[in-house]
Amino acid sequence: MIITQDSLLKEDESKVIDLFGIVDQVRMEQEKNPFFGAFFYLEDQQIVGYLFYSQIYERIELDQIEVIEEYRKRGIASKLLEALLAKAQEEKKKNITLEVNKENWKALKLYEKYGFKKVATRENYYQGVDGILMEWEAMK
């Protein structure tokens, strides 16, 4: 099940198992950053995946996506990304951008599957490894 940060913070926290230890970070980020957004994937009341993004006026920047290793290859990252794409379309955002390590072929493959295009290279972006700037453009 996918929920937003607002829904997560309204949940009875004793019922949600935070396997990442990020609920306090989300609470602080939401209080100080009006552009912050997040989706969480819950399975058996456990947070097993999340996606952080920034909504910057007419566009969205995907900041981080992570799934606990033993829950990978179940389509959770795809579902989180689909939730973000649906939000972008519903809110008529211009695009979604992200940076990804050029050696992270699994992430590159996922983003390309959903129509993200490589638009630039950021040299040494990840401790000496180039980052790839990718963009998903909304239908015009």
PDB file of N, CA, C and O in Angstrom, residues 74-128:
ATOM      1  N   ARG A  74      10.046  -6.844  -6.442  1.00  0.00           N
ATOM      2  CA  ARG A  74       8.609  -7.056  -6.251  1.00  0.00           C
ATOM      3  C   ARG A  74       7.796  -5.927  -6.872  1.00  0.00           C
ATOM      4  O   ARG A  74       6.603  -5.847  -6.668  1.00  0.00           O
ATOM      5  N   GLY A  75       8.481  -5.017  -7.570  1.00  0.00           N
ATOM      6  CA  GLY A  75       7.785  -3.911  -8.229  1.00  0.00           C
ATOM      7  C   GLY A  75       7.477  -2.737  -7.323  1.00  0.00           C
ATOM      8  O   GLY A  75       6.729  -1.837  -7.702  1.00  0.00           O
ATOM      9  N   ILE A  76       8.070  -2.704  -6.131  1.00  0.00           N
ATOM     10  CA  ILE A  76       7.771  -1.622  -5.190  1.00  0.00           C
ATOM     11  C   ILE A  76       8.303  -0.285  -5.697  1.00  0.00           C
ATOM     12  O   ILE A  76       7.595   0.723  -5.648  1.00  0.00           O
ATOM     13  N   ALA A  77       9.523  -0.254  -6.204  1.00  0.00           N
ATOM     14  CA  ALA A  77      10.079   0.993  -6.745  1.00  0.00           C
ATOM     15  C   ALA A  77       9.225   1.484  -7.916  1.00  0.00           C
ATOM     16  O   ALA A  77       8.969   2.687  -8.039  1.00  0.00           O
ATOM     17  N   SER A  78       8.755   0.563  -8.744  1.00  0.00           N
ATOM     18  CA  SER A  78       7.882   0.942  -9.860  1.00  0.00           C
ATOM     19  C   SER A  78       6.594   1.570  -9.352  1.00  0.00           C
ATOM     20  O   SER A  78       6.133   2.585  -9.878  1.00  0.00           O
ATOM     21  N   LYS A  79       6.002   0.984  -8.316  1.00  0.00           N
ATOM     22  CA  LYS A  79       4.747   1.529  -7.769  1.00  0.00           C
ATOM     23  C   LYS A  79       4.961   2.908  -7.168  1.00  0.00           C
ATOM     24  O   LYS A  79       4.113   3.803  -7.341  1.00  0.00           O
ATOM     25  N   LEU A  80       6.075   3.103  -6.486  1.00  0.00           N
ATOM     26  CA  LEU A  80       6.375   4.424  -5.934  1.00  0.00           C
ATOM     27  C   LEU A  80       6.563   5.447  -7.061  1.00  0.00           C
ATOM     28  O   LEU A  80       6.030   6.560  -6.993  1.00  0.00           O
ATOM     29  N   LEU A  81       7.291   5.067  -8.094  1.00  0.00           N
ATOM     30  CA  LEU A  81       7.517   5.961  -9.223  1.00  0.00           C
ATOM     31  C   LEU A  81       6.206   6.255  -9.951  1.00  0.00           C
ATOM     32  O   LEU A  81       5.945   7.390 -10.348  1.00  0.00           O
ATOM     33  N   GLU A  82       5.362   5.249 -10.108  1.00  0.00           N
ATOM     34  CA  GLU A  82       4.049   5.457 -10.735  1.00  0.00           C
ATOM     35  C   GLU A  82       3.200   6.444  -9.934  1.00  0.00           C
ATOM     36  O   GLU A  82       2.474   7.258 -10.515  1.00  0.00           O
ATOM     37  N   ALA A  83       3.290   6.382  -8.611  1.00  0.00           N
ATOM     38  CA  ALA A  83       2.548   7.335  -7.770  1.00  0.00           C
ATOM     39  C   ALA A  83       3.035   8.758  -8.027  1.00  0.00           C
ATOM     40  O   ALA A  83       2.232   9.696  -8.119  1.00  0.00           O
ATOM     41  N   LEU A  84       4.347   8.933  -8.177  1.00  0.00           N
ATOM     42  CA  LEU A  84       4.893  10.256  -8.454  1.00  0.00           C
ATOM     43  C   LEU A  84       4.489  10.746  -9.841  1.00  0.00           C
ATOM     44  O   LEU A  84       4.106  11.909 -10.014  1.00  0.00           O
ATOM     45  N   LEU A  85       4.528   9.872 -10.830  1.00  0.00           N
ATOM     46  CA  LEU A  85       4.111  10.258 -12.183  1.00  0.00           C
ATOM     47  C   LEU A  85       2.637  10.643 -12.207  1.00  0.00           C
ATOM     48  O   LEU A  85       2.254  11.615 -12.861  1.00  0.00           O
ATOM     49  N   ALA A  86       1.806   9.903 -11.491  1.00  0.00           N
ATOM     50  CA  ALA A  86       0.368  10.223 -11.427  1.00  0.00           C
ATOM     51  C   ALA A  86       0.164  11.591 -10.778  1.00  0.00           C
ATOM     52  O   ALA A  86      -0.647  12.391 -11.246  1.00  0.00           O
ATOM     53  N   LYS A  87       0.898  11.873  -9.723  1.00  0.00           N
ATOM     54  CA  LYS A  87       0.805  13.179  -9.061  1.00  0.00           C
ATOM     55  C   LYS A  87       1.194  14.288 -10.037  1.00  0.00           C
ATOM     56  O   LYS A  87       0.512  15.307 -10.126  1.00  0.00           O
ATOM     57  N   ALA A  88       2.289  14.084 -10.764  1.00  0.00           N
ATOM     58  CA  ALA A  88       2.738  15.089 -11.728  1.00  0.00           C
ATOM     59  C   ALA A  88       1.674  15.349 -12.791  1.00  0.00           C
ATOM     60  O   ALA A  88       1.431  16.493 -13.165  1.00  0.00           O
ATOM     61  N   GLN A  89       1.047  14.275 -13.264  1.00  0.00           N
ATOM     62  CA  GLN A  89       0.009  14.443 -14.282  1.00  0.00           C
ATOM     63  C   GLN A  89      -1.239  15.115 -13.714  1.00  0.00           C
ATOM     64  O   GLN A  89      -1.793  16.020 -14.335  1.00  0.00           O
ATOM     65  N   GLU A  90      -1.666  14.692 -12.537  1.00  0.00           N
ATOM     66  CA  GLU A  90      -2.855  15.285 -11.907  1.00  0.00           C
ATOM     67  C   GLU A  90      -2.668  16.769 -11.649  1.00  0.00           C
ATOM     68  O   GLU A  90      -3.591  17.559 -11.814  1.00  0.00           O
ATOM     69  N   GLU A  91      -1.464  17.138 -11.234  1.00  0.00           N
ATOM     70  CA  GLU A  91      -1.194  18.529 -10.890  1.00  0.00           C
ATOM     71  C   GLU A  91      -0.610  19.324 -12.050  1.00  0.00           C
ATOM     72  O   GLU A  91      -0.181  20.462 -11.867  1.00  0.00           O
ATOM     73  N   LYS A  92      -0.590  18.703 -13.231  1.00  0.00           N
ATOM     74  CA  LYS A  92      -0.134  19.348 -14.465  1.00  0.00           C
ATOM     75  C   LYS A  92       1.269  19.956 -14.338  1.00  0.00           C
ATOM     76  O   LYS A  92       1.517  21.092 -14.743  1.00  0.00           O
ATOM     77  N   LYS A  93       2.178  19.157 -13.785  1.00  0.00           N
ATOM     78  CA  LYS A  93       3.563  19.594 -13.666  1.00  0.00           C
ATOM     79  C   LYS A  93       4.244  19.492 -15.026  1.00  0.00           C
ATOM     80  O   LYS A  93       3.902  18.651 -15.848  1.00  0.00           O
ATOM     81  N   LYS A  94       5.209  20.341 -15.254  1.00  0.00           N
ATOM     82  CA  LYS A  94       5.923  20.388 -16.534  1.00  0.00           C
ATOM     83  C   LYS A  94       6.830  19.172 -16.712  1.00  0.00           C
ATOM     84  O   LYS A  94       6.879  18.575 -17.783  1.00  0.00           O
ATOM     85  N   ASN A  95       7.571  18.814 -15.650  1.00  0.00           N
ATOM     86  CA  ASN A  95       8.506  17.709 -15.772  1.00  0.00           C
ATOM     87  C   ASN A  95       8.911  17.183 -14.397  1.00  0.00           C
ATOM     88  O   ASN A  95       8.603  17.783 -13.373  1.00  0.00           O
ATOM     89  N   ILE A  96       9.625  16.064 -14.436  1.00  0.00           N
ATOM     90  CA  ILE A  96      10.272  15.502 -13.259  1.00  0.00           C
ATOM     91  C   ILE A  96      11.732  15.298 -13.643  1.00  0.00           C
ATOM     92  O   ILE A  96      12.028  14.759 -14.710  1.00  0.00           O
ATOM     93  N   THR A  97      12.635  15.746 -12.785  1.00  0.00           N
ATOM     94  CA  THR A  97      14.062  15.541 -13.032  1.00  0.00           C
ATOM     95  C   THR A  97      14.668  14.746 -11.871  1.00  0.00           C
ATOM     96  O   THR A  97      14.106  14.687 -10.773  1.00  0.00           O
ATOM     97  N   LEU A  98      15.814  14.151 -12.143  1.00  0.00           N
ATOM     98  CA  LEU A  98      16.537  13.386 -11.123  1.00  0.00           C
ATOM     99  C   LEU A  98      17.974  13.221 -11.559  1.00  0.00           C
ATOM    100  O   LEU A  98      18.301  13.379 -12.738  1.00  0.00           O
ATOM    101  N   GLU A  99      18.832  12.918 -10.604  1.00  0.00           N
ATOM    102  CA  GLU A  99      20.206  12.537 -10.889  1.00  0.00           C
ATOM    103  C   GLU A  99      20.388  11.098 -10.441  1.00  0.00           C
ATOM    104  O   GLU A  99      19.860  10.695  -9.405  1.00  0.00           O
ATOM    105  N   VAL A 100      21.130  10.319 -11.228  1.00  0.00           N
ATOM    106  CA  VAL A 100      21.394   8.919 -10.889  1.00  0.00           C
ATOM    107  C   VAL A 100      22.848   8.598 -11.209  1.00  0.00           C
ATOM    108  O   VAL A 100      23.403   9.095 -12.197  1.00  0.00           O
ATOM    109  N   ASN A 101      23.448   7.791 -10.363  1.00  0.00           N
ATOM    110  CA  ASN A 101      24.824   7.333 -10.566  1.00  0.00           C
ATOM    111  C   ASN A 101      24.877   6.548 -11.878  1.00  0.00           C
ATOM    112  O   ASN A 101      24.070   5.648 -12.101  1.00  0.00           O
ATOM    113  N   LYS A 102      25.838   6.878 -12.734  1.00  0.00           N
ATOM    114  CA  LYS A 102      25.907   6.222 -14.043  1.00  0.00           C
ATOM    115  C   LYS A 102      26.154   4.724 -13.933  1.00  0.00           C
ATOM    116  O   LYS A 102      25.911   3.980 -14.872  1.00  0.00           O
ATOM    117  N   GLU A 103      26.643   4.268 -12.784  1.00  0.00           N
ATOM    118  CA  GLU A 103      26.891   2.839 -12.574  1.00  0.00           C
ATOM    119  C   GLU A 103      25.687   2.099 -11.987  1.00  0.00           C
ATOM    120  O   GLU A 103      25.717   0.880 -11.861  1.00  0.00           O
ATOM    121  N   ASN A 104      24.636   2.821 -11.644  1.00  0.00           N
ATOM    122  CA  ASN A 104      23.437   2.209 -11.072  1.00  0.00           C
ATOM    123  C   ASN A 104      22.507   1.801 -12.219  1.00  0.00           C
ATOM    124  O   ASN A 104      21.492   2.434 -12.484  1.00  0.00           O
ATOM    125  N   TRP A 105      22.862   0.723 -12.883  1.00  0.00           N
ATOM    126  CA  TRP A 105      22.135   0.302 -14.091  1.00  0.00           C
ATOM    127  C   TRP A 105      20.697  -0.119 -13.773  1.00  0.00           C
ATOM    128  O   TRP A 105      19.811   0.035 -14.617  1.00  0.00           O
ATOM    129  N   LYS A 106      20.438  -0.641 -12.588  1.00  0.00           N
ATOM    130  CA  LYS A 106      19.059  -1.017 -12.236  1.00  0.00           C
ATOM    131  C   LYS A 106      18.160   0.219 -12.195  1.00  0.00           C
ATOM    132  O   LYS A 106      17.054   0.205 -12.715  1.00  0.00           O
ATOM    133  N   ALA A 107      18.664   1.290 -11.565  1.00  0.00           N
ATOM    134  CA  ALA A 107      17.883   2.527 -11.501  1.00  0.00           C
ATOM    135  C   ALA A 107      17.720   3.138 -12.890  1.00  0.00           C
ATOM    136  O   ALA A 107      16.621   3.570 -13.261  1.00  0.00           O
ATOM    137  N   LEU A 108      18.800   3.159 -13.674  1.00  0.00           N
ATOM    138  CA  LEU A 108      18.714   3.695 -15.031  1.00  0.00           C
ATOM    139  C   LEU A 108      17.656   2.956 -15.847  1.00  0.00           C
ATOM    140  O   LEU A 108      16.855   3.573 -16.560  1.00  0.00           O
ATOM    141  N   LYS A 109      17.658   1.645 -15.729  1.00  0.00           N
ATOM    142  CA  LYS A 109      16.689   0.821 -16.455  1.00  0.00           C
ATOM    143  C   LYS A 109      15.255   1.145 -16.007  1.00  0.00           C
ATOM    144  O   LYS A 109      14.346   1.264 -16.840  1.00  0.00           O
ATOM    145  N   LEU A 110      15.054   1.309 -14.700  1.00  0.00           N
ATOM    146  CA  LEU A 110      13.726   1.656 -14.174  1.00  0.00           C
ATOM    147  C   LEU A 110      13.261   2.998 -14.725  1.00  0.00           C
ATOM    148  O   LEU A 110      12.145   3.119 -15.238  1.00  0.00           O
ATOM    149  N   TYR A 111      14.112   4.000 -14.645  1.00  0.00           N
ATOM    150  CA  TYR A 111      13.724   5.329 -15.115  1.00  0.00           C
ATOM    151  C   TYR A 111      13.453   5.343 -16.618  1.00  0.00           C
ATOM    152  O   TYR A 111      12.482   5.960 -17.078  1.00  0.00           O
ATOM    153  N   GLU A 112      14.278   4.663 -17.377  1.00  0.00           N
ATOM    154  CA  GLU A 112      14.060   4.605 -18.827  1.00  0.00           C
ATOM    155  C   GLU A 112      12.751   3.900 -19.153  1.00  0.00           C
ATOM    156  O   GLU A 112      12.052   4.291 -20.090  1.00  0.00           O
ATOM    157  N   LYS A 113      12.410   2.874 -18.386  1.00  0.00           N
ATOM    158  CA  LYS A 113      11.144   2.151 -18.577  1.00  0.00           C
ATOM    159  C   LYS A 113       9.947   3.100 -18.485  1.00  0.00           C
ATOM    160  O   LYS A 113       8.951   2.925 -19.176  1.00  0.00           O
ATOM    161  N   TYR A 114      10.063   4.121 -17.641  1.00  0.00           N
ATOM    162  CA  TYR A 114       8.966   5.067 -17.442  1.00  0.00           C
ATOM    163  C   TYR A 114       9.118   6.346 -18.260  1.00  0.00           C
ATOM    164  O   TYR A 114       8.416   7.320 -18.030  1.00  0.00           O
ATOM    165  N   GLY A 115      10.016   6.336 -19.230  1.00  0.00           N
ATOM    166  CA  GLY A 115      10.103   7.449 -20.166  1.00  0.00           C
ATOM    167  C   GLY A 115      11.051   8.568 -19.783  1.00  0.00           C
ATOM    168  O   GLY A 115      11.055   9.619 -20.430  1.00  0.00           O
ATOM    169  N   PHE A 116      11.864   8.366 -18.766  1.00  0.00           N
ATOM    170  CA  PHE A 116      12.874   9.370 -18.435  1.00  0.00           C
ATOM    171  C   PHE A 116      13.978   9.318 -19.493  1.00  0.00           C
ATOM    172  O   PHE A 116      14.382   8.244 -19.929  1.00  0.00           O
ATOM    173  N   LYS A 117      14.443  10.477 -19.878  1.00  0.00           N
ATOM    174  CA  LYS A 117      15.499  10.595 -20.895  1.00  0.00           C
ATOM    175  C   LYS A 117      16.753  11.196 -20.256  1.00  0.00           C
ATOM    176  O   LYS A 117      16.664  12.078 -19.402  1.00  0.00           O
ATOM    177  N   LYS A 118      17.906  10.727 -20.710  1.00  0.00           N
ATOM    178  CA  LYS A 118      19.177  11.291 -20.266  1.00  0.00           C
ATOM    179  C   LYS A 118      19.347  12.647 -20.942  1.00  0.00           C
ATOM    180  O   LYS A 118      19.259  12.743 -22.162  1.00  0.00           O
ATOM    181  N   VAL A 119      19.588  13.690 -20.131  1.00  0.00           N
ATOM    182  CA  VAL A 119      19.717  15.029 -20.711  1.00  0.00           C
ATOM    183  C   VAL A 119      21.076  15.671 -20.462  1.00  0.00           C
ATOM    184  O   VAL A 119      21.437  16.624 -21.142  1.00  0.00           O
ATOM    185  N   ALA A 120      21.825  15.164 -19.478  1.00  0.00           N
ATOM    186  CA  ALA A 120      23.150  15.743 -19.210  1.00  0.00           C
ATOM    187  C   ALA A 120      23.946  14.805 -18.314  1.00  0.00           C
ATOM    188  O   ALA A 120      23.389  13.909 -17.682  1.00  0.00           O
ATOM    189  N   THR A 121      25.240  15.050 -18.274  1.00  0.00           N
ATOM    190  CA  THR A 121      26.132  14.322 -17.371  1.00  0.00           C
ATOM    191  C   THR A 121      26.692  15.309 -16.365  1.00  0.00           C
ATOM    192  O   THR A 121      27.101  16.419 -16.721  1.00  0.00           O
ATOM    193  N   ARG A 122      26.708  14.903 -15.103  1.00  0.00           N
ATOM    194  CA  ARG A 122      27.307  15.727 -14.044  1.00  0.00           C
ATOM    195  C   ARG A 122      28.581  15.005 -13.596  1.00  0.00           C
ATOM    196  O   ARG A 122      28.506  13.983 -12.925  1.00  0.00           O
ATOM    197  N   GLU A 123      29.708  15.554 -14.018  1.00  0.00           N
ATOM    198  CA  GLU A 123      30.994  14.898 -13.750  1.00  0.00           C
ATOM    199  C   GLU A 123      31.274  14.827 -12.255  1.00  0.00           C
ATOM    200  O   GLU A 123      31.048  15.793 -11.527  1.00  0.00           O
ATOM    201  N   ASN A 124      31.738  13.642 -11.828  1.00  0.00           N
ATOM    202  CA  ASN A 124      32.141  13.407 -10.437  1.00  0.00           C
ATOM    203  C   ASN A 124      31.053  13.734  -9.414  1.00  0.00           C
ATOM    204  O   ASN A 124      31.350  14.129  -8.289  1.00  0.00           O
ATOM    205  N   TYR A 125      29.812  13.574  -9.783  1.00  0.00           N
ATOM    206  CA  TYR A 125      28.681  13.932  -8.925  1.00  0.00           C
ATOM    207  C   TYR A 125      28.582  13.024  -7.695  1.00  0.00           C
ATOM    208  O   TYR A 125      28.179  13.452  -6.629  1.00  0.00           O
ATOM    209  N   TYR A 126      28.938  11.756  -7.856  1.00  0.00           N
ATOM    210  CA  TYR A 126      28.875  10.771  -6.776  1.00  0.00           C
ATOM    211  C   TYR A 126      30.278  10.319  -6.396  1.00  0.00           C
ATOM    212  O   TYR A 126      30.765   9.313  -6.892  1.00  0.00           O
ATOM    213  N   GLN A 127      30.963  11.063  -5.550  1.00  0.00           N
ATOM    214  CA  GLN A 127      32.301  10.726  -5.080  1.00  0.00           C
ATOM    215  C   GLN A 127      33.199  10.161  -6.196  1.00  0.00           C
ATOM    216  O   GLN A 127      33.720   9.054  -6.090  1.00  0.00           O
ATOM    217  N   GLY A 128      33.354  10.919  -7.259  1.00  0.00           N
ATOM    218  CA  GLY A 128      34.236  10.533  -8.345  1.00  0.00           C
ATOM    219  C   GLY A 128      33.560   9.799  -9.490  1.00  0.00           C
ATOM    220  O   GLY A 128      34.180   9.542 -10.512  1.00  0.00           O
TER     221      GLY A 128
END
